XYZ file of C-alpha atoms in Angstrom:
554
model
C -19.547 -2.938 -30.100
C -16.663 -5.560 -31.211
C -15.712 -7.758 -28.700
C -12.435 -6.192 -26.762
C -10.073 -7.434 -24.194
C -8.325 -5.601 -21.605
C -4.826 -6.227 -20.269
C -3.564 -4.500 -16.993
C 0.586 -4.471 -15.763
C 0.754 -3.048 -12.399
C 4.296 -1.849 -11.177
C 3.762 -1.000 -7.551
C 5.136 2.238 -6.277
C 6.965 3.336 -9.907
C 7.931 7.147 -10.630
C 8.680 9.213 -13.437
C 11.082 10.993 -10.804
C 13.218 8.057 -10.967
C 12.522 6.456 -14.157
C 12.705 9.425 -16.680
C 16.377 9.018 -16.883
C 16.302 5.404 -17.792
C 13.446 6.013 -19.750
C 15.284 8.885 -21.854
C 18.789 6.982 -22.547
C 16.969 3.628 -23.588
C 17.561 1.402 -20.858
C 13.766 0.773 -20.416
C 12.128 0.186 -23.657
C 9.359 -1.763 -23.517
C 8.124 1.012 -20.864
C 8.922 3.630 -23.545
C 7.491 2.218 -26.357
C 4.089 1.822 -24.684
C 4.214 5.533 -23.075
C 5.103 6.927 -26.577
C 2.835 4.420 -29.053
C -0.415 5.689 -26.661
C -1.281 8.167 -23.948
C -0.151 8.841 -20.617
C 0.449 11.285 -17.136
C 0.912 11.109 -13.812
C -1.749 9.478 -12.288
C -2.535 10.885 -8.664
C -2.943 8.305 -5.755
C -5.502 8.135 -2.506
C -5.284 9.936 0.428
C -3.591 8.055 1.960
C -1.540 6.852 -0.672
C -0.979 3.685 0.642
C -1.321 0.092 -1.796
C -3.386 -1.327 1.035
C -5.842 1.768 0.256
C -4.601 2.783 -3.430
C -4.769 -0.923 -4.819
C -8.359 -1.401 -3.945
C -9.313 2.089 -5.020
C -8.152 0.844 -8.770
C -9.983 -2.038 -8.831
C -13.338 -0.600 -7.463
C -12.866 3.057 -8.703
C -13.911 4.968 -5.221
C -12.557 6.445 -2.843
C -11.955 4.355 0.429
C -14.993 6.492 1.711
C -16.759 3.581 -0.310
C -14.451 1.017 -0.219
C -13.329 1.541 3.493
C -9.257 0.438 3.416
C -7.229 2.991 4.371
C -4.102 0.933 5.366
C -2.887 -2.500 6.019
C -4.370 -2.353 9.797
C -6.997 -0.602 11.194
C -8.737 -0.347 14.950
C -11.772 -2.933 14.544
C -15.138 -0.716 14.649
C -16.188 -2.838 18.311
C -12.599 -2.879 20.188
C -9.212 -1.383 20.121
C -8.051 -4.538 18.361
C -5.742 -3.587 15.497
C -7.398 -5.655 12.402
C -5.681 -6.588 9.749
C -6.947 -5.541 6.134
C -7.839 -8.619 3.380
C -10.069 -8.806 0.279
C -13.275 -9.561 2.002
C -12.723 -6.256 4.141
C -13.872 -4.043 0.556
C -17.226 -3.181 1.094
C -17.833 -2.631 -3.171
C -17.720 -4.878 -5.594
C -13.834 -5.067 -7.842
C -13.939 -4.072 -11.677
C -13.730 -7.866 -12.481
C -16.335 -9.027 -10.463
C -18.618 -6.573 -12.530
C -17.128 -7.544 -15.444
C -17.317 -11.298 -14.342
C -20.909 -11.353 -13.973
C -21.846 -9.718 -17.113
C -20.335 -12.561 -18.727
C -16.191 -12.186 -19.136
C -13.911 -13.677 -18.758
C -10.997 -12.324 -15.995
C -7.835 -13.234 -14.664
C -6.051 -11.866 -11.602
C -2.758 -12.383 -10.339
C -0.881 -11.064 -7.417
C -2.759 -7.577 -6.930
C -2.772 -6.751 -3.261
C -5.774 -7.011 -1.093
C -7.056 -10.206 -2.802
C -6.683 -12.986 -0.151
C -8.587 -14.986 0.044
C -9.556 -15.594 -3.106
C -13.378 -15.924 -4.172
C -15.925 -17.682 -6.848
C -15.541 -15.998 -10.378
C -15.874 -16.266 -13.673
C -12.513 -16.856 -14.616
C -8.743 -17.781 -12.093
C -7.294 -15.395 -9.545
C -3.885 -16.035 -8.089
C -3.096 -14.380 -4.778
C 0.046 -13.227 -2.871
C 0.424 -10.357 -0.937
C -0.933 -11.177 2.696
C -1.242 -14.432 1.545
C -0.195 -16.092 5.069
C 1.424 -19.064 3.769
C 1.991 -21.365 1.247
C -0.190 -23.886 2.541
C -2.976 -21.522 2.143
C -5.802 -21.363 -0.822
C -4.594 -18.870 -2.657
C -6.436 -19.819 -5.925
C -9.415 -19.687 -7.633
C -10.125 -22.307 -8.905
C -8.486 -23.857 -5.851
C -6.658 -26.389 -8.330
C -5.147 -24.075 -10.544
C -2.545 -23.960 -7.228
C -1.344 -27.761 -7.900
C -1.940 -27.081 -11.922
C 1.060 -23.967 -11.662
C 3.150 -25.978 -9.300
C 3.470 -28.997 -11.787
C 3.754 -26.094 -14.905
C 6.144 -23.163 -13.583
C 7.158 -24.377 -10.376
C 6.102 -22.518 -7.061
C 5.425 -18.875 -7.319
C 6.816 -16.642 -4.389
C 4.436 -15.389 -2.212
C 6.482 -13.882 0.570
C 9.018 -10.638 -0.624
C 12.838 -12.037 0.137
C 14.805 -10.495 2.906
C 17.871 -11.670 1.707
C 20.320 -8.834 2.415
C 18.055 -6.734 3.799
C 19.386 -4.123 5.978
C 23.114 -5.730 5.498
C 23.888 -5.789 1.627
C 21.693 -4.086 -0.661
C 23.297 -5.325 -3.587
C 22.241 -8.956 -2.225
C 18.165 -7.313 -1.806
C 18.249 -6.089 -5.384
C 19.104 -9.376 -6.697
C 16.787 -11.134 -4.584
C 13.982 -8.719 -5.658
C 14.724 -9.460 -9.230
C 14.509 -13.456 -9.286
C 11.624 -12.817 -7.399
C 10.067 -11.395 -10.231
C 12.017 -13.440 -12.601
C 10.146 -16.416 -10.488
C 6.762 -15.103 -10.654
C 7.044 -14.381 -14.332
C 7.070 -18.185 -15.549
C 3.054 -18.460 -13.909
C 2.008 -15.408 -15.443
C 3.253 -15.989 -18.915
C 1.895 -19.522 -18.544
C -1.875 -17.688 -17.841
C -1.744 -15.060 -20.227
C -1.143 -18.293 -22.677
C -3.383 -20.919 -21.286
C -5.999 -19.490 -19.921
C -8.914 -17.682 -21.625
C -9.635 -13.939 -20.210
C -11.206 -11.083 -21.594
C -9.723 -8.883 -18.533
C -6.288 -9.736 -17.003
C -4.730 -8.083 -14.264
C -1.203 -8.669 -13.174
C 1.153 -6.310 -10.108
C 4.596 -6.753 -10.053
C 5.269 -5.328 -6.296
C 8.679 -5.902 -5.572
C 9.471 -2.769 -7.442
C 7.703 -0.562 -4.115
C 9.628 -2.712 -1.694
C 12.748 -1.998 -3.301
C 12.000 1.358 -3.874
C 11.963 1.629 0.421
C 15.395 0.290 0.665
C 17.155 1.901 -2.037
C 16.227 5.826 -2.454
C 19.165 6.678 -0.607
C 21.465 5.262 -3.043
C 19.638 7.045 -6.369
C 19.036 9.686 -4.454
C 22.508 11.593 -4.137
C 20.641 14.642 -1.872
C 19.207 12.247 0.698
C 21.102 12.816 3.767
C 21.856 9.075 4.436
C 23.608 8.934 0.832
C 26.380 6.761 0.752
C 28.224 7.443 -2.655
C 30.552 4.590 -2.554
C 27.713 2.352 -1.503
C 25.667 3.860 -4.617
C 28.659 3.229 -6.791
C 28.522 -0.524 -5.942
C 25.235 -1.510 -5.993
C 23.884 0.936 -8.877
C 24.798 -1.221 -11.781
C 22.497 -3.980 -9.397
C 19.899 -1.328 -9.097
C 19.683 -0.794 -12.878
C 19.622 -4.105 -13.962
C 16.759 -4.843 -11.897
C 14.457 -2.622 -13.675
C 15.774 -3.649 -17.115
C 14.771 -7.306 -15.828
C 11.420 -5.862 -14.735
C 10.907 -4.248 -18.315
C 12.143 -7.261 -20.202
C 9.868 -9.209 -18.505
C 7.118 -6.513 -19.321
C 8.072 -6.661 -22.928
C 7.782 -10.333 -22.690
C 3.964 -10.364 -21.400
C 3.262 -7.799 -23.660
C 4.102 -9.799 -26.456
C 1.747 -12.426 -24.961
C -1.373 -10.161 -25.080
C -2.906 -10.028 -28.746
C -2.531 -6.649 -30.506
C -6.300 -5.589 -29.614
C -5.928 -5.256 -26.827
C -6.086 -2.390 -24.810
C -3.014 -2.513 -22.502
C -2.544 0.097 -19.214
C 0.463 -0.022 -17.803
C 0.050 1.729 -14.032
C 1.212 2.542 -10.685
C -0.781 3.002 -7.192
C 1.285 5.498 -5.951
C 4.415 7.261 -6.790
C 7.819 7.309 -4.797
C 10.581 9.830 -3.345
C 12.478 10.292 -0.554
C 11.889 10.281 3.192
C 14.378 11.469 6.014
C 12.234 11.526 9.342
C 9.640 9.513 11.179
C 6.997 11.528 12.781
C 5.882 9.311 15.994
C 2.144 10.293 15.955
C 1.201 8.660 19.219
C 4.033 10.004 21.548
C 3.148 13.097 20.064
C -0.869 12.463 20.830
C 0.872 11.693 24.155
C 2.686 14.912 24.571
C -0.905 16.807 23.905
C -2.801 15.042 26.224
C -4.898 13.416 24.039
C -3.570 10.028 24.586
C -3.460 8.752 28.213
C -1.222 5.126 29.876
C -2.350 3.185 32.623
C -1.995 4.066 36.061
C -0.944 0.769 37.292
C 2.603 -1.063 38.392
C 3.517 -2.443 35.149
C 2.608 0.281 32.950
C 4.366 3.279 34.880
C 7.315 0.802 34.798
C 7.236 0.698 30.858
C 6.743 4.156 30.591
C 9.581 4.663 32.760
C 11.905 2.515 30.577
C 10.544 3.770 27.451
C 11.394 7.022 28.526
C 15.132 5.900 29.331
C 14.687 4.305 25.940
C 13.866 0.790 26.151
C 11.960 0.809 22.789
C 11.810 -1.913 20.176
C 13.705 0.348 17.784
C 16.413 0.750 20.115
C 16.691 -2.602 20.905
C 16.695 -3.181 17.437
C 19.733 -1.449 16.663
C 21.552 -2.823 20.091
C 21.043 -6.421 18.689
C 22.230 -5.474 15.558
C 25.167 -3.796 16.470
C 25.842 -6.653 19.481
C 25.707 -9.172 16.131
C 22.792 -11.020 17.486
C 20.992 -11.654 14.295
C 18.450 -14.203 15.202
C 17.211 -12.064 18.617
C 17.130 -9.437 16.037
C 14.664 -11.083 13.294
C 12.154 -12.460 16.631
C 11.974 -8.452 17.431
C 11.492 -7.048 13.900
C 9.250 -9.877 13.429
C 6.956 -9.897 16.526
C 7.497 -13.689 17.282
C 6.094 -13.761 20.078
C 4.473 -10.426 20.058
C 2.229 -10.674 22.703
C 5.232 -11.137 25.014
C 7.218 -8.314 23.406
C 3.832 -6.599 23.757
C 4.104 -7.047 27.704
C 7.590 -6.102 27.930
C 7.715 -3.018 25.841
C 4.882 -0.089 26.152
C 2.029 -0.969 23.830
C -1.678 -0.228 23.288
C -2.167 -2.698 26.224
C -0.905 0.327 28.663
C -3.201 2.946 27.003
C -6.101 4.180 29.181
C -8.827 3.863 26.844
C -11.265 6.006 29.291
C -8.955 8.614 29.574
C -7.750 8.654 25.760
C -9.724 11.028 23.297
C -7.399 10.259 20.047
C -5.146 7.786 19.037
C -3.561 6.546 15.657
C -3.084 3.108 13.644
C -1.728 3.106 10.176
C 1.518 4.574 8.689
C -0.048 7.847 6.881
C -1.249 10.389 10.084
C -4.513 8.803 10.062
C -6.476 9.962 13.921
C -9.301 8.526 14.988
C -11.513 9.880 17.757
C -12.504 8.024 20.907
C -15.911 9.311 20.349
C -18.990 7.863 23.310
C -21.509 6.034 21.597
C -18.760 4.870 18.638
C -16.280 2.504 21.062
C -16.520 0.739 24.173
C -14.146 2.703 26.109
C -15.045 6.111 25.106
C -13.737 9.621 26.633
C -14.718 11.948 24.454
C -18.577 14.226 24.407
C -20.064 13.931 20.691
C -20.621 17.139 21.290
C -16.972 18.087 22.022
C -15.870 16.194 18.648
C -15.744 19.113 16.336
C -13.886 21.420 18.865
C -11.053 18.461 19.333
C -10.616 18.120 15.553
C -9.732 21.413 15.691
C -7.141 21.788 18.367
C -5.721 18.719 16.946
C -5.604 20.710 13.363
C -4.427 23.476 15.015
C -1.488 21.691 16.556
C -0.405 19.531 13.761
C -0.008 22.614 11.669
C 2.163 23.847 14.164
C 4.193 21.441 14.721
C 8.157 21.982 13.784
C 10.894 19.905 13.217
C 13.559 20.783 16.200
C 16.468 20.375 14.374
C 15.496 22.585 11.563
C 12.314 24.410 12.131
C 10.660 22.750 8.867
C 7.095 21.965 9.037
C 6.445 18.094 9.571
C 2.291 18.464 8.737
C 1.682 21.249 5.824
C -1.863 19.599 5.594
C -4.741 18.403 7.657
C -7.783 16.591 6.549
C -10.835 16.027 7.892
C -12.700 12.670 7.156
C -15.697 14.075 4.832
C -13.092 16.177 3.331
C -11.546 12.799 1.552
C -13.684 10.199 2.180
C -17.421 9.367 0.867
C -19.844 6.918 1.118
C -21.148 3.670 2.389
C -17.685 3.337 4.456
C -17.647 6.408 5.352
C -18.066 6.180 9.113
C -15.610 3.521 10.385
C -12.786 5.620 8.849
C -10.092 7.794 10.564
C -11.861 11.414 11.633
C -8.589 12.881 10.480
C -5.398 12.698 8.224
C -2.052 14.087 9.346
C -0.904 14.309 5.216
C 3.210 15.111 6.223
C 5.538 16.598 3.430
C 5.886 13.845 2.330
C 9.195 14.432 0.475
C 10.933 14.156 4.533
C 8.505 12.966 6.812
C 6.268 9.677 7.672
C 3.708 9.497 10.033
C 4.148 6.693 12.160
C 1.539 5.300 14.321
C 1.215 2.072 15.220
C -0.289 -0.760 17.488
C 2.917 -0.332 19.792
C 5.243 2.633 20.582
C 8.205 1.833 18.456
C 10.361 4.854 19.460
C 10.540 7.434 22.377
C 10.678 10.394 20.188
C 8.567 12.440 18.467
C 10.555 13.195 15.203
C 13.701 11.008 14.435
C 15.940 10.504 11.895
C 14.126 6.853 9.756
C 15.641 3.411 10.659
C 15.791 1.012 7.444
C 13.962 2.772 4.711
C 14.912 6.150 3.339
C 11.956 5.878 0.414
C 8.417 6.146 1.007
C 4.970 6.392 -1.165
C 4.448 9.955 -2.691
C 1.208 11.232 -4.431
C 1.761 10.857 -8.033
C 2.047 7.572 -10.003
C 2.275 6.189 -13.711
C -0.319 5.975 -15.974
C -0.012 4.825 -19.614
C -2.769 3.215 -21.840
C -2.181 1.655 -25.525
C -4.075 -0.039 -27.948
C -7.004 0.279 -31.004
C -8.451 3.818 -30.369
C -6.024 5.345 -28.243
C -4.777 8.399 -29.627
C -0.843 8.315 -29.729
C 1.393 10.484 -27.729
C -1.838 12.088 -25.852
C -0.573 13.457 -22.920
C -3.177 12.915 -19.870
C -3.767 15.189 -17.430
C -5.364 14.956 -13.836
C -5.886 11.302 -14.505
C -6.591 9.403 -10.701
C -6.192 6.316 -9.640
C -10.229 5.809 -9.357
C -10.066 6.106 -13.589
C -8.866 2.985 -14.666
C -11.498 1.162 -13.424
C -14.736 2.675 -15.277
C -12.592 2.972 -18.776
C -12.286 -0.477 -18.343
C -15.544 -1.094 -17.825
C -16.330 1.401 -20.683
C -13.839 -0.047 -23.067
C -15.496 -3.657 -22.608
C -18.618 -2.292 -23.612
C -19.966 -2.207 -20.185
C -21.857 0.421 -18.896
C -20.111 2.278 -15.951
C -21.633 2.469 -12.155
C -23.058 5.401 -11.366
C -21.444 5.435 -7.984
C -18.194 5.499 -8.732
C -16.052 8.201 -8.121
C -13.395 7.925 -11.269
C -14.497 8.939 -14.780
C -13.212 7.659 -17.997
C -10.326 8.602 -19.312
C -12.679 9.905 -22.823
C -8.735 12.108 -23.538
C -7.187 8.718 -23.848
C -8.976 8.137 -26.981
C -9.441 9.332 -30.163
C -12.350 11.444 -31.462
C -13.582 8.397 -33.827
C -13.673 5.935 -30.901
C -15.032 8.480 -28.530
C -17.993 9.172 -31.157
C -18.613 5.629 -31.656
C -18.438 4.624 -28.155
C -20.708 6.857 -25.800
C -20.608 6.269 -22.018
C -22.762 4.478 -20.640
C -23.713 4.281 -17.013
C -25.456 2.396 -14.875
C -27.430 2.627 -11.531
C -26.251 -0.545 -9.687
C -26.460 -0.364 -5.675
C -22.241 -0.609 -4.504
C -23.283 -2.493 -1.558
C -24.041 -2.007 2.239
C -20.651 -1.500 3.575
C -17.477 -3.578 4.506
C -17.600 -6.910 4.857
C -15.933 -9.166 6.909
C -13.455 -7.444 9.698
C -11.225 -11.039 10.114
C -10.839 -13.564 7.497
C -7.800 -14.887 9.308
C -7.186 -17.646 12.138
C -4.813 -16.572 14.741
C -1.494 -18.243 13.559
C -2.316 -17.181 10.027
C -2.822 -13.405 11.506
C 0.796 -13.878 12.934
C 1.865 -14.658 10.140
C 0.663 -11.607 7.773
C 1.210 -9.294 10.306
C 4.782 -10.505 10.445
C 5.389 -9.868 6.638
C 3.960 -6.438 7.122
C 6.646 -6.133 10.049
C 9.372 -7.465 7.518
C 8.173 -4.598 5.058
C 8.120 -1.736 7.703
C 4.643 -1.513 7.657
C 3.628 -1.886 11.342
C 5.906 -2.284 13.974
């Protein structure tokens, strides 16, 4: 087999339910050109489909069964401390550490759930959870210094800059972020030698949570004159994201296979579904007995909640009190003033939630420290708490807010398997998010959202070009967990046996499919997840404050 390269663009969170349009009248033609030169689909996400989760399921091709991530935080496997997800947290090995060690050549740059960088055979560049920008957040560590004097720095926190105020100010920050980041990139693809390159832009997902409700004329929070003013900002933002697509693409040589993908697709949201409170209501979640705690819960019934105060400081014009709130400065003090997981009786609770996508896990004896719930009572609790869920109407409308209920084995697989949630609340996702959460962030159950109106939906982009694919091939049923062993394939490397995607063989064309058998391999994925904390304290701060910036945790 020749020698091949393989190029990978990531756009985080893009839709055909958006783009289409755009793509049809011409506004986005580098993006056109590449779906219509090769073959593409929707691609279908994780469960949940969540980057933290979806990101790492690309690059390994399992499910998080294997590679464990299921969202940005998770309750460490010893204590109820929430943990915050990083790269040494996947348990199997990435497709370019494979790739790496059979000899190639790879590059890397700004896919999420990197940090902290590692030894390979080839540079990485890292920024999402990246705490700062004193950190290492290169391999080798001096390619850091070597882009600095080249491009100048490359962003590694998302802008706020209008954020919640003017959204015309947000789009335009989004874009020069990308604009920004585009100079290091172009100066890798150029410089630097790679046989697999991998590059996300992600700004397009965190736009995506600001804005629905301005593209979207049916959400309820629609604001047409707002729409009217900052859609011409809206649509030059994704021209600027494909120009700048068009521009790398010209940078990769012409054999080159190129995929263009997304981890997840988008759409909108109008309600959050407070999964604890309502864990709470059932019984299955239990507070402290004590002074301080049946204080809290007595304001936090009244409604002293951090999204209340939230939209008291906002509305009072106190910006600054505002940020230290949305931000968690000082969280453990907000933690003692508002009711948290500190006022949860642990030996009383049999279920509780972390993570943004209706993910339950069971206070099981034997499991964690503070346990309250009989192994042999597990199966029976699943199912009242299935039974419920399904049950469970909107007030205002009747609609149902959980359509689907999954048990762990029913998703997840493998050497992870175990530390995962026991079940997933999967909401209709086209008006409902679950929201659970190290702290109780509202007093309701259901409630009309607060700062986004967009939110991750199943069904993402997929579109491959290059020698061998066969033109205008439509894909269908491609999933996330593919790209990964045609990658693999299309290098000439055999494919691990234990991973859960397949190659995408309907990409291609007969003669290259002929020619090119798959291959596999038996390789062992590993033992399970690695480290559970790769950060200090202050640096834990500060990640968990840009996932509080993105709406992430609360």
């Amino acid at each position: 087999m020749t020698q091949r390269k393989v190029a990978v663009f990531g756009l985080d969170g893009i839709t055909f339910d958006l783009l289409q349009p755009w793509l049809d009248d011409g506004r986005l033609p580098n993006l056109a050109r590449l779906l219509a030169e090769g073959a593409g689909g929707r691609l279908r996400s994780t469960i949940p489909p969540v980057s933290a989760s979806a990101w790492p399921s690309f690059a390994t091709g399992t499910n998080p069964g294997q590679h464990s991530l299921v969202d940005f935080t998770y309750p460490a496997q010893d204590s109820y401390e929430i943990r915050v997800s990083n790269g040494l947290t996947v348990a199997v090995p990435a497709v370019w550490q494979i790739a790496g060690a059979a000899g190639k050549q790879v590059g890397v740059v700004s896919l999420p759930m990197t940090y902290p960088p590692r030894p390979m055979n080839g540079f990485m560049l890292c920024s999402f959870l990246t705490p700062s920008a004193d950190s290492d957040y290169t391999w080798p560590p001096e390619l850091k210094q070597e882009l600095l004097d080249a491009c100048g720095a490359f962003p590694l926190r998302m802008s706020e800059k209008g954020r919640g105020v003017d959204p015309a100010v947000f789009v335009r920050a989004c874009k020069q972020l990308e604009i920004d980041r585009a100079r290091s990139v172009q100066y890798l693809l150029c410089e630097k030698p790679w046989d697999l390159f991998v590059y996300v832009m992600e700004t397009t997902d965190n736009l995506q949570h600001e804005i629905w409700h301005l593209v979207d004329p049916t959400h309820p929070m629609h604001d047409p004159e707002t729409a009217a003013r900052v859609l011409p900002d809206i649509l030059d933002y994704y021209e600027t994201v494909d120009r700048l697509l068009g521009e790398m693409l010209a940078l990769v040589p012409e054999d080159t296979l190129t995929i263009v993908l997304s981890d997840h697709g988008f759409g909108p949201f109008h309600k959050f579904f407070h999964i604890n409170n309502w864990l709470a209501a059932n019984g299955w979640l239990a507070f402290k007995r004590n002074p301080v705690s049946l204080l809290k819960r007595t304001a936090f019934r009244l409604g002293v909640t951090p999204i209340n105060a939230l939209k008291w400081l906002t509305a009072l014009g106190l910006s600054d009190m505002r940020k230290n709130v949305k931000r968690g400065r000082g969280g453990k003090a907000l933690r003692r003033f508002f009711l948290s997981f500190n006022d949860v009786d642990w030996a009383r609770t049999k279920a509780f939630s972390v993570g943004n996508f209706g993910q339950v896990y069971l206070n099981v004896k034997g499991q964690r420290p503070q346990r309250a719930l009989d192994p042999a009572d597990y199966d029976a609790l699943r199912d009242a708490i299935i039974a419920a869920a399904n049950e469970l109407r909107d007030p205002e409308d009747g609609s149902q807010v959980v359509p689907v209920v999954y048990r762990r084995e029913e998703v997840f697989h493998g050497i992870s398997e175990a530390r995962l949630p026991d079940l997933v609340l999967h909401t209709d996702r086209a008006k409902y998010v679950s929201f659970g959460h190290a702290d109780f962030g509202s007093n309701r159950v259901i409630e009309p959202s607060t700062g986004q109106t967009g939110h991750h939906h199943m069904e993402g982009v997929v579109g491959l070009r290059g020698p061998g694919v066969r033109a205008g091939a439509k894909l269908e049923g491609a999933s996330l967990l593919d790209p990964a062993p045609t990658i693999l394939h299309y290098l000439g490397l055999p494919v691990p046996e234990y991973m859960d995607g397949r190659v995408l063989v309907d990409a291609f064309t007969d003669e290259f499919n002929a020619a090119n058998p798959v291959q596999y391999s038996d390789i062992d994925p590993g033992r399970g997840a690695g480290s559970d904390s790769v950060y200090s304290d202050a640096e834990e701060e500060l990640v968990m404050q840009k996932l509080r910036d993105l709406g992430y945790v609360a």
